[in-house]
Amino acid sequence: MCGLELVDALFHALGLVYVSFMMALGALTLKAARAIEDRRASIFGAGLLAIGVGDCSHVVGHILADLYGGLSKEPMGPPNWADAYEALSTAISVSLATFFFLTI
């Protein structure tokens, strides 16, 4: 079981690296767009930042559900606040990504 937990931790760490990159890319794109006063680049940067924030909440939701969730235990227990947060953060993440792709 220890090997599976290590793989989970690795995926969580990679998820946090990914969202850090997306938020930094969005913030830097917004900064550059303001410097050159380009509205389209500003919208693109805001979208990247929104995807980064949404995916960050999603990754945090996965981590919390793995650590504290009732559905991830053996045997499966009743859902609790961590499982509810994971579901809500997934919905927010998907909504922000859909809004971004419809905007561009």
Short mmCIF file of C-alpha atoms in Angstrom, two decimals:
data_model
loop_
_atom_site.label_atom_id
_atom_site.label_comp_id
_atom_site.label_asym_id
_atom_site.label_seq_id
_atom_site.Cartn_x
_atom_site.Cartn_y
_atom_site.Cartn_z
CA MET A 1 0.00 0.00 0.00
CA CYS A 2 2.96 2.32 0.61
CA GLY A 3 3.85 2.36 -3.11
CA LEU A 4 0.34 3.48 -4.03
CA GLU A 5 0.47 6.33 -1.52
CA LEU A 6 3.81 7.43 -2.98
CA VAL A 7 2.30 7.52 -6.47
CA ASP A 8 -0.64 9.57 -5.15
CA ALA A 9 1.76 12.03 -3.49
CA LEU A 10 3.75 12.30 -6.73
CA PHE A 11 0.63 13.08 -8.75
CA HIS A 12 -0.47 15.66 -6.18
CA ALA A 13 2.95 17.32 -6.32
CA LEU A 14 2.86 17.37 -10.13
CA GLY A 15 -0.61 18.91 -9.96
CA LEU A 16 0.63 21.67 -7.67
CA VAL A 17 3.58 22.35 -10.02
CA TYR A 18 1.18 22.54 -12.99
CA VAL A 19 -1.19 25.00 -11.31
CA SER A 20 1.72 27.14 -10.13
CA PHE A 21 2.93 27.31 -13.72
CA MET A 22 -0.54 28.19 -15.05
CA MET A 23 -1.09 30.94 -12.47
CA ALA A 24 2.38 32.39 -13.11
CA LEU A 25 1.84 32.26 -16.88
CA GLY A 26 -1.52 33.99 -16.49
CA ALA A 27 -0.13 36.69 -14.21
CA LEU A 28 2.84 37.35 -16.49
CA THR A 29 0.60 37.49 -19.57
CA LEU A 30 -1.68 39.98 -17.80
CA LYS A 31 1.31 42.10 -16.82
CA ALA A 32 2.67 42.11 -20.37
CA ALA A 33 -0.77 42.87 -21.83
CA ARG A 34 -1.15 45.88 -19.57
CA ALA A 35 2.30 47.13 -20.56
CA ILE A 36 1.44 47.04 -24.27
CA GLU A 37 -2.25 47.86 -23.70
CA ASP A 38 -3.54 44.86 -25.67
CA ARG A 39 -7.10 43.87 -24.76
CA ARG A 40 -6.97 40.43 -26.37
CA ALA A 41 -3.77 39.48 -24.56
CA SER A 42 -5.33 40.76 -21.34
CA ILE A 43 -8.35 38.47 -21.80
CA PHE A 44 -6.03 35.57 -22.59
CA GLY A 45 -3.94 36.22 -19.46
CA ALA A 46 -7.05 36.50 -17.29
CA GLY A 47 -8.28 33.20 -18.71
CA LEU A 48 -5.00 31.44 -17.99
CA LEU A 49 -5.04 32.84 -14.46
CA ALA A 50 -8.65 31.69 -13.98
CA ILE A 51 -7.79 28.19 -15.18
CA GLY A 52 -4.82 28.13 -12.81
CA VAL A 53 -6.95 29.20 -9.84
CA GLY A 54 -9.72 26.74 -10.71
CA ASP A 55 -7.30 23.87 -11.18
CA CYS A 56 -5.55 24.80 -7.93
CA SER A 57 -8.81 24.45 -6.03
CA HIS A 58 -9.34 21.15 -7.85
CA VAL A 59 -5.91 19.80 -6.85
CA VAL A 60 -6.41 20.94 -3.25
CA GLY A 61 -9.81 19.20 -3.31
CA HIS A 62 -8.18 15.94 -4.42
CA ILE A 63 -5.54 16.21 -1.73
CA LEU A 64 -8.10 16.92 1.00
CA ALA A 65 -10.35 14.09 -0.19
CA ASP A 66 -7.43 11.66 -0.19
CA LEU A 67 -6.37 12.72 3.30
CA TYR A 68 -9.72 13.23 5.04
CA GLY A 69 -12.46 11.96 2.72
CA GLY A 70 -14.81 9.20 3.74
CA LEU A 71 -15.14 7.83 0.22
CA SER A 72 -11.40 7.17 -0.13
CA LYS A 73 -11.16 4.94 2.94
CA GLU A 74 -11.20 1.15 2.97
CA PRO A 75 -13.97 0.10 3.52
CA MET A 76 -15.71 3.08 1.97
CA GLY A 77 -17.32 5.34 4.55
CA PRO A 78 -19.99 7.99 4.20
CA PRO A 79 -19.05 11.17 2.34
CA ASN A 80 -17.94 14.11 4.47
CA TRP A 81 -16.84 17.73 4.05
CA ALA A 82 -13.66 16.81 2.13
CA ASP A 83 -15.62 14.83 -0.44
CA ALA A 84 -18.09 17.70 -0.80
CA TYR A 85 -15.24 20.20 -1.27
CA GLU A 86 -13.68 17.98 -3.93
CA ALA A 87 -16.96 17.83 -5.86
CA LEU A 88 -17.50 21.58 -5.57
CA SER A 89 -13.93 22.43 -6.57
CA THR A 90 -14.20 20.11 -9.57
CA ALA A 91 -17.36 21.90 -10.69
CA ILE A 92 -15.71 25.31 -10.28
CA SER A 93 -12.60 24.20 -12.16
CA VAL A 94 -14.57 22.80 -15.09
CA SER A 95 -16.78 25.91 -15.21
CA LEU A 96 -13.79 28.27 -15.32
CA ALA A 97 -12.08 26.22 -18.03
CA THR A 98 -15.27 26.09 -20.11
CA PHE A 99 -15.78 29.85 -19.73
CA PHE A 100 -12.18 30.48 -20.81
CA PHE A 101 -12.40 28.29 -23.90
CA LEU A 102 -15.73 29.84 -24.90
CA THR A 103 -14.23 33.32 -24.45
CA ILE A 104 -11.21 32.79 -26.66
#
